[in-house]
Short mmCIF file of C-alpha atoms in Angstrom, two decimals:
data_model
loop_
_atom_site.label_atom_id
_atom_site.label_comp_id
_atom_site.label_asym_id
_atom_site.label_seq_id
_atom_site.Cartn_x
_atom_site.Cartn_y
_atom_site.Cartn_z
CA UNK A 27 -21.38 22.61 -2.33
CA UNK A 28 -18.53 24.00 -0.42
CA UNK A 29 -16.01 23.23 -3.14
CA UNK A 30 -18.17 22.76 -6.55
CA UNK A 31 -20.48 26.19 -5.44
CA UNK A 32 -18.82 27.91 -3.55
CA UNK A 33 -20.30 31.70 -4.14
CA UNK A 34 -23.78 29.95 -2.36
CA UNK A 35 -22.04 29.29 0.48
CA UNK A 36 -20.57 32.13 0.54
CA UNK A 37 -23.43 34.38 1.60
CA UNK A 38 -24.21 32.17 4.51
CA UNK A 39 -21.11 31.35 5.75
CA UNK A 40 -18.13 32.96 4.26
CA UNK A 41 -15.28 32.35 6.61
CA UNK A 42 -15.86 28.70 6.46
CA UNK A 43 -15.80 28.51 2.91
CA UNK A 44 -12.34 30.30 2.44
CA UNK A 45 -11.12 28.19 5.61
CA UNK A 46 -12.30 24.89 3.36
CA UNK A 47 -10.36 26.83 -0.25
CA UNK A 48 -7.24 27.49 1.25
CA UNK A 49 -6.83 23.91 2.00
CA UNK A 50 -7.42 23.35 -1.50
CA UNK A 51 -5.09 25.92 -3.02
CA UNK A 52 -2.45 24.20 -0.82
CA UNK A 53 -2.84 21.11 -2.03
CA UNK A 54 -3.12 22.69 -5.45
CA UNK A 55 0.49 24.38 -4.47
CA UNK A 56 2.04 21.04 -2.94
CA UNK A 57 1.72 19.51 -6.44
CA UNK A 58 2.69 22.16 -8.40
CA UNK A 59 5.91 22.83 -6.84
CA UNK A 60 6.29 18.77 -6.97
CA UNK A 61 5.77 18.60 -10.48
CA UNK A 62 7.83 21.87 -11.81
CA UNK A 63 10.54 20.30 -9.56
CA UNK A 64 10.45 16.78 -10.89
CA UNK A 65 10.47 18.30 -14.42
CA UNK A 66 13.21 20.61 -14.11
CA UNK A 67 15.26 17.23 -12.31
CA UNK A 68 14.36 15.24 -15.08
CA UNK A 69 15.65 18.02 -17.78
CA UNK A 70 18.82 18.23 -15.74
CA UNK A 71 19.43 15.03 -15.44
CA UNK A 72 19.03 13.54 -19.33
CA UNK A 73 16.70 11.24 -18.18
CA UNK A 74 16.22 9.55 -21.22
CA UNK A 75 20.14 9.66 -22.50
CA UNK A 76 21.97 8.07 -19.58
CA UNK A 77 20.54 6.24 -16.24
CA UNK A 78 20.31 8.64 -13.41
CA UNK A 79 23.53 7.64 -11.10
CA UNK A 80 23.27 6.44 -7.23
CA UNK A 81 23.67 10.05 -6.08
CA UNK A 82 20.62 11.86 -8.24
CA UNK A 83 18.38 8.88 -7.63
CA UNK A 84 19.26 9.26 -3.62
CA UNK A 85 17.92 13.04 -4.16
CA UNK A 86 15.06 12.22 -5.74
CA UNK A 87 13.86 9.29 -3.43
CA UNK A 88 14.14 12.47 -0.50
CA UNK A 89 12.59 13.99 -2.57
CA UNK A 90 9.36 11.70 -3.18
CA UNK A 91 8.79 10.83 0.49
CA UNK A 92 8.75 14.63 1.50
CA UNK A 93 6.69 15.00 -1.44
CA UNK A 94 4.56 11.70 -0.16
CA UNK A 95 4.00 12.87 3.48
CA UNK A 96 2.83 16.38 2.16
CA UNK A 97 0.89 15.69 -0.64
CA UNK A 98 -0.89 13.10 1.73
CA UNK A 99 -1.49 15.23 4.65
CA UNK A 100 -2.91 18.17 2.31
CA UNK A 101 -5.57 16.07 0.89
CA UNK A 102 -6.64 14.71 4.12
CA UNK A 103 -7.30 18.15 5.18
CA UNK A 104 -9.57 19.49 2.59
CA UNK A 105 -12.31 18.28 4.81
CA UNK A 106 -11.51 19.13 8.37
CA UNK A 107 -8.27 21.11 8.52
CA UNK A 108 -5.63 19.02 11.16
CA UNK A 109 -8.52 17.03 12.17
CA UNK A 110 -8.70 15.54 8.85
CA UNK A 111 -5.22 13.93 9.35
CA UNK A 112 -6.41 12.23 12.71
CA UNK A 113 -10.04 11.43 12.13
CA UNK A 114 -9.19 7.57 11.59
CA UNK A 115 -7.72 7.04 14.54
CA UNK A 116 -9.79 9.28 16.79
CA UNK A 117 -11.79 5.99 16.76
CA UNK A 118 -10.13 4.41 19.81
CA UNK A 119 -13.32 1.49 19.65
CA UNK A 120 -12.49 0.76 16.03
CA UNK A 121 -8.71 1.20 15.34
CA UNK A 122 -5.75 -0.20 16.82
CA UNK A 123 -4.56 2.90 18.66
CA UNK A 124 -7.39 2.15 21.44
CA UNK A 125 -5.53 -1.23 22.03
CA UNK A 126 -2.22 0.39 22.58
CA UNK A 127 -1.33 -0.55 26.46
CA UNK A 128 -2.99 -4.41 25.73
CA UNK A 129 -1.22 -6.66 27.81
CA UNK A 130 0.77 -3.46 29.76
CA UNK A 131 4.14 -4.97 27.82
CA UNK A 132 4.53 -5.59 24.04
CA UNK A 133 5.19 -9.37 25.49
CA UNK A 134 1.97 -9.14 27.06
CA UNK A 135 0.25 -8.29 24.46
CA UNK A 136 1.05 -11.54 22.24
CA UNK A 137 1.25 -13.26 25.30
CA UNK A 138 -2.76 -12.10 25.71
CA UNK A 139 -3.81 -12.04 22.27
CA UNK A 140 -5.59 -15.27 21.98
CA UNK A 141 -7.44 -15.13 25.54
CA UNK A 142 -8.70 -11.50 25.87
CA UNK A 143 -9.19 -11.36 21.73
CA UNK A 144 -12.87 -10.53 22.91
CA UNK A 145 -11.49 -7.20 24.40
CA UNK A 146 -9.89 -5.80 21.33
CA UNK A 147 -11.00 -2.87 18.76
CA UNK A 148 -13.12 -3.71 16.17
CA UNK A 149 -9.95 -4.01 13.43
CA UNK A 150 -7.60 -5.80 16.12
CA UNK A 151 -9.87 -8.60 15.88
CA UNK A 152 -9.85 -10.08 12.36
CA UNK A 153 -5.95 -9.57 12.24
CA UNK A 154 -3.17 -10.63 14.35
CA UNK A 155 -1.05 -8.27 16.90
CA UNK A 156 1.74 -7.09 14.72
CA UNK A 157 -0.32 -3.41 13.72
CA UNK A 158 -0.92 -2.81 17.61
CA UNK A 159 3.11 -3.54 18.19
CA UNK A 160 4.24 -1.22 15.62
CA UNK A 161 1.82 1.83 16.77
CA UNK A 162 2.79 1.22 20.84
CA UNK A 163 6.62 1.42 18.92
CA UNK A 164 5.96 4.71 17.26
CA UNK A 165 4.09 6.03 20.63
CA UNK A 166 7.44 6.11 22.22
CA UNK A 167 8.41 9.15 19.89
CA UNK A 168 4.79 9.88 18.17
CA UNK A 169 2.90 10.08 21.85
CA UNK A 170 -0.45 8.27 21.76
CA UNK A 171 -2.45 10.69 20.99
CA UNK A 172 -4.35 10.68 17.55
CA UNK A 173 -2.88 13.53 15.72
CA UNK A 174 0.86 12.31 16.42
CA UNK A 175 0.32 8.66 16.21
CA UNK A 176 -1.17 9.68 12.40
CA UNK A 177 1.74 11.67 11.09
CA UNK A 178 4.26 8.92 12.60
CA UNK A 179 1.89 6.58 10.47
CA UNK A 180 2.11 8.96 7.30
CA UNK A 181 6.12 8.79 7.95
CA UNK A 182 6.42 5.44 8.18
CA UNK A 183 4.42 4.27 5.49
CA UNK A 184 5.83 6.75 2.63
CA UNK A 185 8.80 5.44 3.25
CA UNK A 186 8.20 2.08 1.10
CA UNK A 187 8.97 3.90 -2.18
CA UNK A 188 12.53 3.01 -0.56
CA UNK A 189 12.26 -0.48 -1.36
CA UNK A 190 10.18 -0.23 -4.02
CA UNK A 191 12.93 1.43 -5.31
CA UNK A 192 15.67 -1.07 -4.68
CA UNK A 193 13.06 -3.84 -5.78
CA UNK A 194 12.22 -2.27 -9.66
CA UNK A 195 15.39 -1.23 -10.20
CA UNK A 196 16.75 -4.92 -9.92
CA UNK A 197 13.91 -5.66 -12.44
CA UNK A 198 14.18 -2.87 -14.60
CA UNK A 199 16.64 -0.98 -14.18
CA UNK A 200 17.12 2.71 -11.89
CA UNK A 201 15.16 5.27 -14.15
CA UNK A 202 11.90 2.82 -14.54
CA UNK A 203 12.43 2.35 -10.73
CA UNK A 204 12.05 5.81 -10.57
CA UNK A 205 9.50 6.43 -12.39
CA UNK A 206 7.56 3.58 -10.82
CA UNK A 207 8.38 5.34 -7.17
CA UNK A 208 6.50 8.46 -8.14
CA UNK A 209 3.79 6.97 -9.95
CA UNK A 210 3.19 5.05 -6.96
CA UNK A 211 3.43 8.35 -4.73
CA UNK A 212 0.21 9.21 -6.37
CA UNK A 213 -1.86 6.53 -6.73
CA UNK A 214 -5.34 7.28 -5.14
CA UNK A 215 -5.04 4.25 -2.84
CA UNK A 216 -1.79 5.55 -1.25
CA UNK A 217 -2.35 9.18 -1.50
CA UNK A 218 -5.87 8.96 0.53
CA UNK A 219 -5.27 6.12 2.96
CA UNK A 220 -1.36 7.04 3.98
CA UNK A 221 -3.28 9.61 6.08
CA UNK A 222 -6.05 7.96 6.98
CA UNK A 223 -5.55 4.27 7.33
CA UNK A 224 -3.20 2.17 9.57
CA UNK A 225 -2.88 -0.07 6.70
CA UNK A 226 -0.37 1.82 4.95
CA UNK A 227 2.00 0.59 7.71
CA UNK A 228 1.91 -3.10 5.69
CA UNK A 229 3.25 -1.52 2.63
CA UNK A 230 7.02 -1.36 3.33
CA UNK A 231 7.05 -4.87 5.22
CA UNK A 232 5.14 -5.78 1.35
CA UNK A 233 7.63 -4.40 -0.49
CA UNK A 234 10.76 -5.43 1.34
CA UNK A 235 9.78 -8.68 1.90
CA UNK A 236 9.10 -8.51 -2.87
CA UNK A 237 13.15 -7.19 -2.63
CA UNK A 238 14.49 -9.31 -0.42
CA UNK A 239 13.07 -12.95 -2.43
CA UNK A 240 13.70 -11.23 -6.03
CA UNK A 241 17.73 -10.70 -4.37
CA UNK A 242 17.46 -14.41 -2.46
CA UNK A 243 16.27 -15.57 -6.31
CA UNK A 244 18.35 -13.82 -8.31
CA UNK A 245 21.82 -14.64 -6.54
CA UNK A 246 21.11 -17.66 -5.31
CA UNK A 247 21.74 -16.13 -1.36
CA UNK A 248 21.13 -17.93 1.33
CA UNK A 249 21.59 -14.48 3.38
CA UNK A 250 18.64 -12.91 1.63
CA UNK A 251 16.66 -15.68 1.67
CA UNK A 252 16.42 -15.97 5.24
CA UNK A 253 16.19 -12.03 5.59
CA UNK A 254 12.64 -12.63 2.75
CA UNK A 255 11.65 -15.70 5.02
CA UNK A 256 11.80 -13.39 8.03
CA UNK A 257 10.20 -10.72 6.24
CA UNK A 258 7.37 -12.50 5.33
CA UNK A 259 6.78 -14.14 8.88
CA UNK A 260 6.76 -10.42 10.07
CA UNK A 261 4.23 -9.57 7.44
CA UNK A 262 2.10 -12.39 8.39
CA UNK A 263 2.05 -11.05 11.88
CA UNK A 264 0.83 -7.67 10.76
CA UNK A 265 -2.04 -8.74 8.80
CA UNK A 266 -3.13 -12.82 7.21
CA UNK A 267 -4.27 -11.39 3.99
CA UNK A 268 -0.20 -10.70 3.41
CA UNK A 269 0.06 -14.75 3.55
CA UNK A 270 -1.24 -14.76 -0.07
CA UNK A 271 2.35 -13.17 -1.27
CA UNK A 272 2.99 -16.77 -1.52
CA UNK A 273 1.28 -16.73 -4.64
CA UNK A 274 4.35 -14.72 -6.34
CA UNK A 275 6.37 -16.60 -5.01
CA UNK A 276 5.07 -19.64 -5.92
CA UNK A 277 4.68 -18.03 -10.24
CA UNK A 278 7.93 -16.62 -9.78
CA UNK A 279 9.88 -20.71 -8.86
CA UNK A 280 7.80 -22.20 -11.47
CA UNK A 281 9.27 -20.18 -14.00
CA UNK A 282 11.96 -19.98 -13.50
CA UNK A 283 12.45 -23.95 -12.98
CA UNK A 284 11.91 -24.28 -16.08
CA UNK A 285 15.74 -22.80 -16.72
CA UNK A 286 18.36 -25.07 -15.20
CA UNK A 287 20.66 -22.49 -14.52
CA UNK A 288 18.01 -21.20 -11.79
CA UNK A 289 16.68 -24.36 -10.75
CA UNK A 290 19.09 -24.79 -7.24
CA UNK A 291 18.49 -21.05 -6.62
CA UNK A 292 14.48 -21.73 -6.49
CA UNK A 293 15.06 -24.52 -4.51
CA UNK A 294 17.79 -22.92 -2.15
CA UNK A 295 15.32 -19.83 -1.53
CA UNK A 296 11.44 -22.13 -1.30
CA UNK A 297 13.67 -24.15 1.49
CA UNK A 298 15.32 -21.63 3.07
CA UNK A 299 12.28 -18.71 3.46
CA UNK A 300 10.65 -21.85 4.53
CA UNK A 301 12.83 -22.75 7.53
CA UNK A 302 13.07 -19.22 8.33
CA UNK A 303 9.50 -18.18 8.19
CA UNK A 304 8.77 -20.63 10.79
CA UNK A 305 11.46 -19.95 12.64
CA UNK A 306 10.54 -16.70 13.94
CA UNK A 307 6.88 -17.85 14.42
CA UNK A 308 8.69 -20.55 16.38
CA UNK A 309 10.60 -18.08 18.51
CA UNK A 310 7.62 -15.65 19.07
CA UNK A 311 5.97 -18.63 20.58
CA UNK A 312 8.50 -19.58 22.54
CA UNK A 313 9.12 -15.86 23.33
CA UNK A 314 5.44 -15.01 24.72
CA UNK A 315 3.55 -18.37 23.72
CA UNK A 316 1.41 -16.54 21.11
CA UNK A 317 -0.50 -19.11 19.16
CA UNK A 318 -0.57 -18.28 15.71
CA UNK A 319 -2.91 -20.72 14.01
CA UNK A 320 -5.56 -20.12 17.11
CA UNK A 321 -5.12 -16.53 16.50
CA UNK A 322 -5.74 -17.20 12.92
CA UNK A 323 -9.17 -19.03 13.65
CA UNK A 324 -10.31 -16.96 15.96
CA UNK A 325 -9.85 -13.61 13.73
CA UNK A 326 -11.35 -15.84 10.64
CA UNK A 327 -14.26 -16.44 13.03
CA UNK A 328 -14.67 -12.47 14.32
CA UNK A 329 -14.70 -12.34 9.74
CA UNK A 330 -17.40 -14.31 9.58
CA UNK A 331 -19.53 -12.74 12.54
CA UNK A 332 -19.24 -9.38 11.26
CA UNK A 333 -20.10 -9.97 7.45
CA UNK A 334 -22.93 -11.59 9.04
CA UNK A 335 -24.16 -8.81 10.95
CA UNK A 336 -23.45 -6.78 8.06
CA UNK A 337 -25.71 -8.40 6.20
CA UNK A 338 -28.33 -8.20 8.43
CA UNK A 339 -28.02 -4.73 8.88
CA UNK A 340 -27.40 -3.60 5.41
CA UNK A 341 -27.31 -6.87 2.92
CA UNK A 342 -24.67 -6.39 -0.05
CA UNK A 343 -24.36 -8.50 -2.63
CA UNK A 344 -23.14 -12.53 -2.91
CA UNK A 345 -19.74 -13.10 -2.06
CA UNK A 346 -18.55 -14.13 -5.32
CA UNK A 347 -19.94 -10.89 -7.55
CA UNK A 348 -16.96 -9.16 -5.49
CA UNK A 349 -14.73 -11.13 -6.99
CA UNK A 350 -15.32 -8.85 -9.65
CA UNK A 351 -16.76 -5.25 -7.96
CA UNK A 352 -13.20 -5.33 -5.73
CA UNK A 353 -10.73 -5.66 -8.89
CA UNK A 354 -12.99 -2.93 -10.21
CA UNK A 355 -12.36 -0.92 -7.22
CA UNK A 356 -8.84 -1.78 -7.91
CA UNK A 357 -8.43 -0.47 -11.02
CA UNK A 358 -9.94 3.32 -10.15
CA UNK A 359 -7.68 3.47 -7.26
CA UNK A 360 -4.78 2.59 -8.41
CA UNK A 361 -5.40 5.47 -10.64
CA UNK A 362 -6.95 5.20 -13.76
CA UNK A 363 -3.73 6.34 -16.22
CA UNK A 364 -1.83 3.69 -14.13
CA UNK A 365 -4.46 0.85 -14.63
CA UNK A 366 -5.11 1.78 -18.59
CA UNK A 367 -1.10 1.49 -18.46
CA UNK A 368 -0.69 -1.53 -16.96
CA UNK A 369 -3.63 -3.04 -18.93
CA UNK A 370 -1.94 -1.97 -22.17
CA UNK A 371 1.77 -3.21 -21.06
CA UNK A 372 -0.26 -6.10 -21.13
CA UNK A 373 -1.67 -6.82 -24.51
CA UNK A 374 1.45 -5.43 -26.07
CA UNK A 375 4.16 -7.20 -24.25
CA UNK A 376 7.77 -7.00 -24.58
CA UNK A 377 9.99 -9.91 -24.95
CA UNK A 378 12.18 -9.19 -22.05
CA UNK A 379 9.70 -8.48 -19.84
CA UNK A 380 6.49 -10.71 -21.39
CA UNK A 381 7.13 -13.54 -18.58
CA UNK A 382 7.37 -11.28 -15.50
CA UNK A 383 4.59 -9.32 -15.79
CA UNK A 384 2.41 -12.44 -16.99
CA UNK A 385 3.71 -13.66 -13.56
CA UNK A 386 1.98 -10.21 -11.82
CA UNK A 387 -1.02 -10.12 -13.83
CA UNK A 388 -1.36 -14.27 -12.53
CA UNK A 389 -0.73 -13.15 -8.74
CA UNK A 390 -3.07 -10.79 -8.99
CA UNK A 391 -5.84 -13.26 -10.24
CA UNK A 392 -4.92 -14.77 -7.08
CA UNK A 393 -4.34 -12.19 -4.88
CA UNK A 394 -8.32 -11.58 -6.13
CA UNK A 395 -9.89 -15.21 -5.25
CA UNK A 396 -7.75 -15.13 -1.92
CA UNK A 397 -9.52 -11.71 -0.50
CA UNK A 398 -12.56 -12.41 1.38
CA UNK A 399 -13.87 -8.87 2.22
CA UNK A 400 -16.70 -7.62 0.19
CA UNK A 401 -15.46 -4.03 -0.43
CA UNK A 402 -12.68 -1.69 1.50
CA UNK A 403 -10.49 -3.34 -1.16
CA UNK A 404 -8.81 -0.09 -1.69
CA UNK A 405 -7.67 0.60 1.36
CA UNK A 406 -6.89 -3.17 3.18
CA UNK A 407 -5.72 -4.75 -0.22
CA UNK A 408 -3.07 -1.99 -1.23
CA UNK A 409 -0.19 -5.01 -1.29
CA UNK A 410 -1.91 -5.24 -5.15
CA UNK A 411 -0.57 -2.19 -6.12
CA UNK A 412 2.93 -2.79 -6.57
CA UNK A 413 2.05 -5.52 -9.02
CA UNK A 414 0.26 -2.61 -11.32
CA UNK A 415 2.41 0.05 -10.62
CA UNK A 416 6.13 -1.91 -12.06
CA UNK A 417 4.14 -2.82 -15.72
CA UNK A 418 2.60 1.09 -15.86
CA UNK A 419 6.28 2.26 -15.20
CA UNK A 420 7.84 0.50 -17.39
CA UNK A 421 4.90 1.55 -19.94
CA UNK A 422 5.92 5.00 -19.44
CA UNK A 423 9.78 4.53 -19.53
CA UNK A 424 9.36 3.20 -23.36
CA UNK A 425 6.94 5.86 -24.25
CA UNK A 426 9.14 8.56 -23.29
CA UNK A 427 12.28 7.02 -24.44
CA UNK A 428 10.60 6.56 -28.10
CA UNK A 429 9.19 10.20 -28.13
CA UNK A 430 12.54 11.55 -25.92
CA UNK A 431 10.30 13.67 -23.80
CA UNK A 432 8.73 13.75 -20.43
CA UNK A 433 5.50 14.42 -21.56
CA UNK A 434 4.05 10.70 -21.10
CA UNK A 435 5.33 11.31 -17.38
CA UNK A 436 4.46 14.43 -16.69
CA UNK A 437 0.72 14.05 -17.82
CA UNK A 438 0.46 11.00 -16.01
CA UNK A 439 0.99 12.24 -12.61
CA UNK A 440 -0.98 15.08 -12.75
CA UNK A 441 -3.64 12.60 -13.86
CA UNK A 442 -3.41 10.91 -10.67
CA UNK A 443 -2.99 13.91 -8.78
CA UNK A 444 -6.02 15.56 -10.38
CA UNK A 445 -8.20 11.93 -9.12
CA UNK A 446 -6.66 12.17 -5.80
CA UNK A 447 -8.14 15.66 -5.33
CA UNK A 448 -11.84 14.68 -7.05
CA UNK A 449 -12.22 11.49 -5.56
CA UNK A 450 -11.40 13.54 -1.80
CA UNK A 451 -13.90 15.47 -2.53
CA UNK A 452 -16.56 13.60 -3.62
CA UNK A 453 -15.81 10.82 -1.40
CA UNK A 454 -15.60 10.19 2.85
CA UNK A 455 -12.33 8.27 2.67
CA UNK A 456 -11.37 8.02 6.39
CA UNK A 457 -10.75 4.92 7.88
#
């Protein structure tokens, strides 16, 4: 009522309702001044003449994560003001930050994991200690209380449009990179949860890990291949549902055996991430003697418990009808005029790019069967989105270079920015 009626509130309590607008009219002002910006960039920059150079897209990638942490933190506050921001992880019995301290030494705590996993928050039990490390890391500048352990979170997770960057332009090319980085920016998924979750935190580990194999794959590099391999171990230890990455890996060396030019380089980089995947699980254990796989079973185990006492308490529906309710979930919050995009890139493919993004829409049939949870999709699946966000780009890059203007773009994001704002305010999206 406050935001839809906001003259009936008024008469009853009329300093709370223009407390409650002015945190709309500044997200309202964040965006404008993000999208005149970006336009007048774009204008100044021929976007659709010459590729932006090294220097312009720097700008613009400062640009997007100021934009990012902003734009994020003035959505979460159209509820509660400040409070808004730190709601999530007020929850010290549900959310990671109330394990900070486990084990009094970050060796402890792996070193713990597996015999006091009883003891842990409600989230620290279904995944493995990697999101607890990384907040008691950022509580040595961020403090431990909510508020700063929150905006340390924002920080850290905007900054994956970095990689995503580097990652899509190597596809691509660097204005479809671009474009990609601030579609992605405001995608409902990211825009609500970079405030609210602890799951954005995955998203540049995701990403940089995507970079690092497509580099390993694409020169043949032995160096990048063990940087992906050690990527991906460290995304395993932050959450098991990142494990099913594999699966783009996997599409992505089937292909491209089929060319014997590539053929050594998929081999090189499937042995290679291989040996050094386990190698850092191997010197973690040796390190603290965490025990991944028991870790594994007992978090699989917690899983099972709670969907069972979920269903108890509130039954849902059968496991497999969410095999189709969480890719619908999917869709809305990776934005609508991004999922219509990437559903149209699609059905009218390109030549050059036909094969990769068959290889995305096949991970993310995968990605799909692999995910257990029934629901939250939006917010502990997000590693989906960069799969829908490259094909939408590059969607929008052709458009505007067919029409030569930045119309397709510029209605686009304020598109997503306008869902952002509804879906806020229709919806309780803390976590």
């Amino acid at each position: 009522w406050a935001t839809f009626s906001p003259s009936l509130r008024w008469r009853i309590e009329p300093s709370a309702v223009w407390a409650e607008l002015q945190f709309h009219l500044l997200a309202l002002s964040v965006f404008l001044v993000f999208i005149g910006g970006v336009y007048a960039a774009l204008r100044r920059l021929d976007w659709f003449d010459n590729e932006p150079d090294a220097r312009a897209a720097g700008w613009l990638l400062v640009g997007l994560i100021f934009f990012g942490v902003i734009f994020s933190c003035s959505i979460a506050m159209l509820r509660e003001g400040t409070a808004g921001i730190a709601d999530a992880y007020s929850r010290y019995q549900y959310e990671y930050i109330g394990d900070i301290g486990f084990g009094r030494t970050l060796k402890g705590l792996f070193t713990e994991y597996a015999s006091k996993h009883e003891f842990l928050s409600i989230h620290a039990k279904v995944h493995p200690p990697g999101p607890i490390a990384l907040l008691w890391v950022l509580s040595f500048v961020a403090g431990r209380e909510a508020l700063g352990l929150s905006l340390a979170t924002i920080a850290v997770g905007t900054l994956a449009v970095v990689p995503l960057y580097y990652w899509v332009t190597d596809l691509l090319g660097r204005r479809a990179a671009l474009t990609a980085c601030m579609l992605y920016t405001l995608m409902p998924s990211i825009v609500l949860f970079t405030a609210t979750s602890a799951d954005i935190l995955f998203m540049p580990f995701t990403i940089v890990t995507l970079f690092l194999f497509g580099r390993a794959m694409d020169r043949a590099s032995i160096g990048y291949a063990v940087a992906a391999g050690v990527a991906y171990a460290v995304a395993s230890l932050l959450s098991f549902s990142l494990l099913t990455l594999g699966a783009y890996f996997a599409f992505v060396g089937l292909w491209r055996l089929r060319a014997r030019e590539t053929r050594f380089s998929v081999v090189q980089t499937a042995v290679v991430m291989l040996l050094a995947f386990l190698g850092l699980h191997l010197a973690v254990r040796l390190w603290s003697g965490f025990d991944v796989v028991e870790v594994f079973r007992l978090s699989k185990a917690q899983f099972d418990l709670d969907q069972h006492n979920l269903e108890k308490l509130l039954p849902r529906y059968p496991s497999w009808t969410w095999k189709i309710l969480n890719p619908l979930a999917w869709v809305y919050f990776a934005g609508i005029p991004v999922s219509v995009l990437f559903f149209w890139r699609l059905a009218k493919p390109e030549a050059g790019t036909k094969a990769l993004f068959v290889v995305f829409a096949l991970t993310l049939v995968v990605l799909d069967l692999a995910y257990l949870a029934r629901g939250e999709g939006e917010r502990s699946a997000m590693y989906i989105l960069p799969f829908v966000v490259v094909p939408a780009a590059h969607a929008i890059d052709r458009m505007g270079q067919a029409s030569g203007r930045l119309a397709p773009l510029v209605v686009t994001l304020c598109a997503l920015a306008f869902q952002c704002w509804f879906t806020e305010v229709l919806f309780y999206t803390y976590w």
